[in-house]
Short mmCIF file of C-alpha atoms in Angstrom, two decimals:
data_model
loop_
_atom_site.label_atom_id
_atom_site.label_comp_id
_atom_site.label_asym_id
_atom_site.label_seq_id
_atom_site.Cartn_x
_atom_site.Cartn_y
_atom_site.Cartn_z
CA UNK M 184 -14.87 -9.54 6.56
CA UNK M 185 -16.04 -12.91 7.72
CA UNK M 186 -17.24 -14.20 4.35
CA UNK M 187 -16.70 -13.50 0.72
CA UNK M 188 -19.21 -11.23 -1.02
CA UNK M 189 -21.29 -12.76 -3.78
CA UNK M 190 -21.57 -10.94 -7.13
CA UNK M 191 -24.99 -9.60 -6.03
CA UNK M 192 -23.46 -8.29 -2.79
CA UNK M 193 -20.64 -6.67 -4.74
CA UNK M 194 -23.13 -4.84 -6.96
CA UNK M 195 -24.98 -3.61 -3.89
CA UNK M 196 -21.86 -2.51 -2.07
CA UNK M 197 -20.43 -0.83 -5.15
CA UNK M 198 -23.64 1.14 -5.64
CA UNK M 199 -23.43 2.29 -2.03
CA UNK M 200 -19.82 3.43 -2.37
CA UNK M 201 -19.90 5.10 -5.78
CA UNK M 202 -21.15 8.66 -5.91
CA UNK M 203 -21.17 8.77 -9.71
CA UNK M 204 -23.18 6.59 -12.09
CA UNK M 205 -21.34 3.44 -13.09
CA UNK M 206 -19.71 3.85 -16.51
CA UNK M 207 -19.75 1.12 -19.10
CA UNK M 208 -16.14 0.27 -18.33
CA UNK M 209 -14.69 -0.40 -14.88
CA UNK M 210 -10.97 -0.69 -14.15
CA UNK M 211 -9.76 -1.75 -10.71
CA UNK M 212 -6.68 -0.10 -9.21
CA UNK M 213 -5.40 -2.31 -6.37
CA UNK M 214 -2.64 -0.51 -4.51
CA UNK M 215 0.31 -2.80 -3.77
CA UNK M 216 1.56 -1.61 -0.38
CA UNK M 217 4.62 -3.67 0.65
CA UNK M 218 3.85 -6.63 2.91
CA UNK M 219 0.09 -6.25 2.46
CA UNK M 220 -0.79 -9.33 0.38
CA UNK M 221 0.19 -7.64 -2.87
CA UNK M 222 1.86 -10.70 -4.38
CA UNK M 223 -1.18 -12.86 -3.58
CA UNK M 224 -3.42 -10.38 -5.40
CA UNK M 225 -0.93 -9.98 -8.25
CA UNK M 226 -0.49 -13.71 -8.85
CA UNK M 227 -4.20 -14.48 -8.64
CA UNK M 228 -5.44 -11.85 -11.07
CA UNK M 229 -2.50 -12.26 -13.45
CA UNK M 230 -3.61 -15.86 -13.94
CA UNK M 231 -7.36 -15.10 -13.91
CA UNK M 232 -7.37 -12.09 -16.25
CA UNK M 233 -4.46 -12.71 -18.60
CA UNK M 234 -4.05 -9.65 -20.81
CA UNK M 235 -6.67 -7.87 -18.73
CA UNK M 236 -4.13 -7.64 -15.89
CA UNK M 237 -1.18 -5.27 -15.62
CA UNK M 238 1.50 -4.67 -13.06
CA UNK M 239 2.27 -1.00 -13.68
CA UNK M 240 5.73 -0.86 -15.29
CA UNK M 241 8.48 0.72 -13.23
CA UNK M 242 9.99 4.05 -14.18
CA UNK M 243 13.62 3.13 -14.95
CA UNK M 244 15.34 6.28 -13.80
CA UNK M 245 18.00 6.48 -11.07
CA UNK M 246 16.30 9.60 -9.68
CA UNK M 247 13.50 7.40 -8.33
CA UNK M 248 15.81 6.64 -5.39
CA UNK M 249 15.38 10.28 -4.39
CA UNK M 250 11.93 11.27 -5.62
CA UNK M 251 10.05 7.97 -5.58
CA UNK M 252 8.36 5.67 -8.04
CA UNK M 253 6.16 6.61 -10.93
CA UNK M 254 4.57 4.46 -13.59
CA UNK M 255 6.00 4.22 -17.09
CA UNK M 256 2.81 3.57 -19.08
CA UNK M 257 2.60 5.97 -21.98
CA UNK M 258 -0.52 7.18 -23.81
CA UNK M 259 -1.49 4.91 -26.66
CA UNK M 260 0.01 1.78 -25.09
CA UNK M 261 -1.73 -1.12 -26.87
CA UNK M 262 -2.47 -2.84 -23.55
CA UNK M 263 -4.70 -0.05 -22.27
CA UNK M 264 -8.02 -0.86 -24.00
CA UNK M 265 -8.22 -4.40 -22.57
CA UNK M 266 -7.12 -3.76 -19.00
CA UNK M 267 -9.48 -4.60 -16.16
CA UNK M 268 -7.14 -4.51 -13.15
CA UNK M 269 -3.85 -2.68 -12.51
CA UNK M 270 -1.59 -3.11 -9.49
CA UNK M 271 2.10 -2.98 -8.57
CA UNK M 272 4.45 -0.80 -6.55
CA UNK M 273 4.71 1.68 -9.43
CA UNK M 274 0.96 2.22 -9.76
CA UNK M 275 0.28 5.94 -9.43
CA UNK M 276 -2.83 8.09 -9.39
CA UNK M 277 -1.79 9.82 -12.61
CA UNK M 278 -2.43 6.56 -14.42
CA UNK M 279 -6.12 7.38 -14.19
CA UNK M 280 -5.60 9.73 -17.13
CA UNK M 281 -4.90 6.72 -19.34
CA UNK M 282 -8.51 5.55 -18.80
CA UNK M 283 -10.72 8.53 -19.70
CA UNK M 284 -13.64 6.25 -20.61
CA UNK M 285 -13.61 4.19 -17.39
CA UNK M 286 -14.68 4.35 -13.79
CA UNK M 287 -11.62 3.66 -11.63
CA UNK M 288 -12.27 1.67 -8.46
CA UNK M 289 -9.42 1.97 -5.98
CA UNK M 290 -8.72 -0.55 -3.23
CA UNK M 291 -5.99 -0.81 -0.62
CA UNK M 292 -5.01 -3.13 2.22
CA UNK M 293 -3.19 -1.73 5.27
CA UNK M 294 -1.10 -3.24 8.05
CA UNK M 295 -0.30 -2.30 11.63
CA UNK M 296 3.31 -1.15 12.28
CA UNK M 297 4.34 -4.22 14.28
CA UNK M 298 2.95 -6.66 11.74
CA UNK M 299 4.48 -4.71 8.87
CA UNK M 300 8.00 -4.63 10.26
CA UNK M 301 7.94 -8.26 11.38
CA UNK M 302 6.72 -9.37 7.97
CA UNK M 303 9.35 -7.31 6.17
CA UNK M 304 12.13 -8.58 8.42
CA UNK M 305 11.12 -12.21 8.00
CA UNK M 306 10.94 -11.65 4.26
CA UNK M 307 14.52 -10.32 4.27
CA UNK M 308 15.70 -13.32 6.29
CA UNK M 309 13.94 -15.72 3.91
CA UNK M 310 15.50 -14.00 0.88
CA UNK M 311 18.93 -14.37 2.42
CA UNK M 312 18.31 -18.07 3.09
CA UNK M 313 17.38 -18.45 -0.58
CA UNK M 314 20.62 -16.73 -1.64
CA UNK M 315 18.87 -13.58 -2.85
CA UNK M 316 20.03 -10.93 -0.41
CA UNK M 317 22.36 -9.99 2.46
CA UNK M 318 21.81 -11.43 5.89
CA UNK M 319 19.92 -8.96 8.09
CA UNK M 320 21.17 -8.29 11.63
CA UNK M 321 19.02 -9.12 14.63
CA UNK M 322 15.52 -7.72 14.50
CA UNK M 323 16.12 -4.87 16.97
CA UNK M 324 19.19 -3.62 15.10
CA UNK M 325 17.48 -4.06 11.75
CA UNK M 326 14.42 -2.11 12.90
CA UNK M 327 16.61 0.79 14.07
CA UNK M 328 17.65 1.37 10.43
CA UNK M 329 14.11 1.42 9.02
CA UNK M 330 12.15 4.45 7.88
CA UNK M 331 9.34 5.37 10.25
CA UNK M 332 5.71 5.35 9.09
CA UNK M 333 6.57 3.44 5.89
CA UNK M 334 2.99 2.60 4.87
CA UNK M 335 1.75 6.18 4.79
CA UNK M 336 5.02 7.30 3.19
CA UNK M 337 4.63 4.68 0.46
CA UNK M 338 1.05 5.72 -0.27
CA UNK M 339 1.89 9.42 -0.47
CA UNK M 340 5.06 9.06 -2.51
CA UNK M 341 4.18 6.15 -4.76
CA UNK M 342 0.46 6.14 -5.39
CA UNK M 343 -0.47 9.76 -4.76
CA UNK M 344 2.83 10.89 -6.33
CA UNK M 345 3.65 13.58 -3.77
CA UNK M 346 7.27 14.57 -4.22
CA UNK M 347 9.56 17.40 -3.28
CA UNK M 348 8.55 19.97 -2.14
CA UNK M 349 4.87 19.04 -1.70
CA UNK M 350 5.58 15.92 0.36
CA UNK M 351 7.66 17.84 2.88
CA UNK M 352 5.09 20.53 3.43
CA UNK M 353 2.90 17.98 5.19
CA UNK M 354 3.22 17.21 8.88
CA UNK M 355 2.02 13.93 10.38
CA UNK M 356 -1.39 15.49 10.95
CA UNK M 357 -1.47 16.84 7.41
CA UNK M 358 -0.46 13.48 5.92
CA UNK M 359 -3.25 11.68 7.74
CA UNK M 360 -5.79 14.28 6.62
CA UNK M 361 -4.62 13.98 3.02
CA UNK M 362 -4.87 10.19 2.98
CA UNK M 363 -8.24 10.12 4.71
CA UNK M 364 -9.71 12.63 2.28
CA UNK M 365 -8.83 10.29 -0.59
CA UNK M 366 -9.72 7.04 1.17
CA UNK M 367 -13.32 8.23 1.45
CA UNK M 368 -13.67 7.72 -2.29
CA UNK M 369 -11.99 4.29 -2.38
CA UNK M 370 -14.00 1.21 -3.25
CA UNK M 371 -12.37 -0.85 -0.47
CA UNK M 372 -10.04 -0.09 2.44
CA UNK M 373 -9.18 -2.66 5.09
CA UNK M 374 -6.67 -4.66 7.06
CA UNK M 375 -4.42 -7.14 5.28
CA UNK M 376 -6.41 -9.96 6.89
CA UNK M 377 -9.31 -8.98 4.63
CA UNK M 378 -7.32 -9.88 1.51
CA UNK M 379 -9.47 -12.93 0.73
CA UNK M 380 -12.64 -10.87 0.90
CA UNK M 381 -11.21 -8.15 -1.34
CA UNK M 382 -10.05 -10.69 -3.92
CA UNK M 383 -13.42 -12.44 -3.88
CA UNK M 384 -15.29 -9.16 -4.27
CA UNK M 385 -13.26 -8.02 -7.27
CA UNK M 386 -13.29 -11.49 -8.79
CA UNK M 387 -17.06 -11.73 -8.44
CA UNK M 388 -17.52 -8.47 -10.29
CA UNK M 389 -15.07 -9.44 -13.03
CA UNK M 390 -16.53 -12.92 -13.40
CA UNK M 391 -13.38 -14.88 -12.55
CA UNK M 392 -12.37 -17.35 -9.83
CA UNK M 393 -12.17 -15.79 -6.38
CA UNK M 394 -10.22 -18.37 -4.36
CA UNK M 395 -6.60 -17.20 -4.14
CA UNK M 396 -3.49 -19.07 -3.02
CA UNK M 397 -1.39 -17.14 -0.52
CA UNK M 398 1.92 -16.00 -1.98
CA UNK M 399 5.12 -14.48 -0.61
CA UNK M 400 4.39 -15.86 2.85
CA UNK M 401 7.22 -16.77 5.25
CA UNK M 402 6.16 -20.14 6.60
CA UNK M 403 8.93 -20.37 9.23
CA UNK M 404 9.39 -16.79 10.42
CA UNK M 405 12.62 -15.88 12.18
CA UNK M 406 10.71 -13.67 14.63
CA UNK M 407 7.03 -13.87 15.56
CA UNK M 408 4.93 -11.28 17.33
CA UNK M 409 4.54 -13.64 20.30
CA UNK M 410 8.34 -13.70 20.69
CA UNK M 411 8.76 -9.94 20.36
CA UNK M 412 10.07 -8.15 23.42
CA UNK M 413 7.22 -6.01 24.83
CA UNK M 414 9.49 -2.98 25.11
CA UNK M 415 10.47 -3.26 21.45
CA UNK M 416 6.84 -3.70 20.45
CA UNK M 417 5.97 -0.53 22.34
CA UNK M 418 8.87 1.28 20.64
CA UNK M 419 7.60 0.29 17.20
CA UNK M 420 4.11 1.56 17.96
CA UNK M 421 5.43 4.80 19.45
CA UNK M 422 7.82 5.29 16.53
CA UNK M 423 5.15 4.89 13.83
CA UNK M 424 2.20 6.94 15.12
CA UNK M 425 0.95 8.01 11.69
CA UNK M 426 0.80 4.46 10.33
CA UNK M 427 -0.81 3.27 13.55
CA UNK M 428 -3.51 5.96 13.37
CA UNK M 429 -4.18 5.24 9.69
CA UNK M 430 -4.54 1.51 10.36
CA UNK M 431 -6.71 1.92 13.46
CA UNK M 432 -9.07 4.32 11.72
CA UNK M 433 -9.44 2.37 8.43
CA UNK M 434 -8.73 -1.31 9.10
CA UNK M 435 -12.44 -2.18 9.46
CA UNK M 436 -13.93 0.08 6.80
CA UNK M 437 -14.09 -2.63 4.12
CA UNK M 438 -16.93 -1.98 1.70
CA UNK M 439 -18.76 0.55 3.86
CA UNK M 440 -19.47 3.87 2.21
CA UNK M 441 -19.37 6.04 5.31
CA UNK M 442 -15.60 6.09 5.68
CA UNK M 443 -13.25 5.40 8.54
CA UNK M 444 -13.99 3.41 11.69
CA UNK M 445 -16.18 5.68 13.86
CA UNK M 446 -14.93 3.96 17.02
CA UNK M 447 -11.23 4.61 16.35
CA UNK M 448 -9.52 6.91 18.84
CA UNK M 449 -8.83 10.46 17.64
CA UNK M 450 -5.26 10.80 16.39
CA UNK M 451 -2.75 12.62 18.54
CA UNK M 452 -0.32 13.60 15.79
CA UNK M 453 1.99 16.62 15.58
CA UNK M 454 1.34 19.42 13.14
CA UNK M 455 4.91 20.75 13.10
CA UNK M 456 7.13 17.77 12.20
CA UNK M 457 7.37 18.15 8.40
CA UNK M 458 11.13 18.85 8.56
CA UNK M 459 11.64 15.60 10.44
CA UNK M 460 10.38 13.67 7.42
CA UNK M 461 12.77 15.54 5.13
CA UNK M 462 15.79 14.81 7.31
CA UNK M 463 14.85 11.15 7.53
CA UNK M 464 14.37 10.76 3.80
CA UNK M 465 17.71 12.42 3.04
CA UNK M 466 19.38 10.03 5.47
CA UNK M 467 17.68 6.99 3.93
CA UNK M 468 18.53 8.10 0.36
CA UNK M 469 22.18 8.60 1.31
CA UNK M 470 22.30 5.20 2.99
CA UNK M 471 20.90 3.52 -0.11
CA UNK M 472 23.28 5.29 -2.47
CA UNK M 473 26.35 4.59 -0.36
CA UNK M 474 25.43 1.04 0.69
CA UNK M 475 22.70 -0.23 -1.68
CA UNK M 476 23.04 -3.83 -0.48
CA UNK M 477 22.06 -2.97 3.07
CA UNK M 478 18.32 -3.25 2.45
CA UNK M 479 17.84 -0.32 4.78
CA UNK M 480 14.21 0.41 4.08
CA UNK M 481 11.18 -1.00 2.29
CA UNK M 482 10.22 2.21 0.54
#
């Protein structure tokens, strides 16, 4: 989006997206996908909304290593009546039940596989330099230990709360179809570069400042996309076809009501690879349990 929407534009766009009449109360759910401007959104609205902001509290259970995150916000929590925006890695779709009187407006920012892995790697390197984590190996070796299609996996397991066995019944083709069916009802879907526009749109509707300061940005990256070996870049794209298809088909949707990018190429995804995801997740879980300091995967 080339410019920030004004409050009048936001009202127009919201009316175009919503299929149901606007309720008296609106609560924004902003999905915090790793390395997709989540900390910028978090920091901005935490300061702008005060008690109207919540980062969904993490479920403190060791089983989350195996079955994924889930929020820990119980019915009757005194924070619920005043909330206007909820975000965080532990935000899950079941949290909607805590707001029976509200219209929930969901938004998400996505990232292409190359940009995602470079950003995550540079973040790990920066954390090590700050004394907050182990030193990662070279980028190629580090990438070899990462889970494939991490963005779609995060969305399915964290926000949509698909766990064993439901998660592993879905092939790559099935996972894309599931996500797209839900994205059609989202208020906003777009590339991470549209973060400023998303923040401005929500801020305009909520009546708070819309100019955010970028957070969690690596200002001196260890590896840039321009420096990336072309063969490794091609391997990342080939190794994350589901995330690539999701990003290509939804990166430009923004506020439009009609859904995914009509010009995106049709996905060429397998319909018989569900067991591959199960094997990979078992391997990742074992790696984390046996060597939790390795930082093997983002999700």
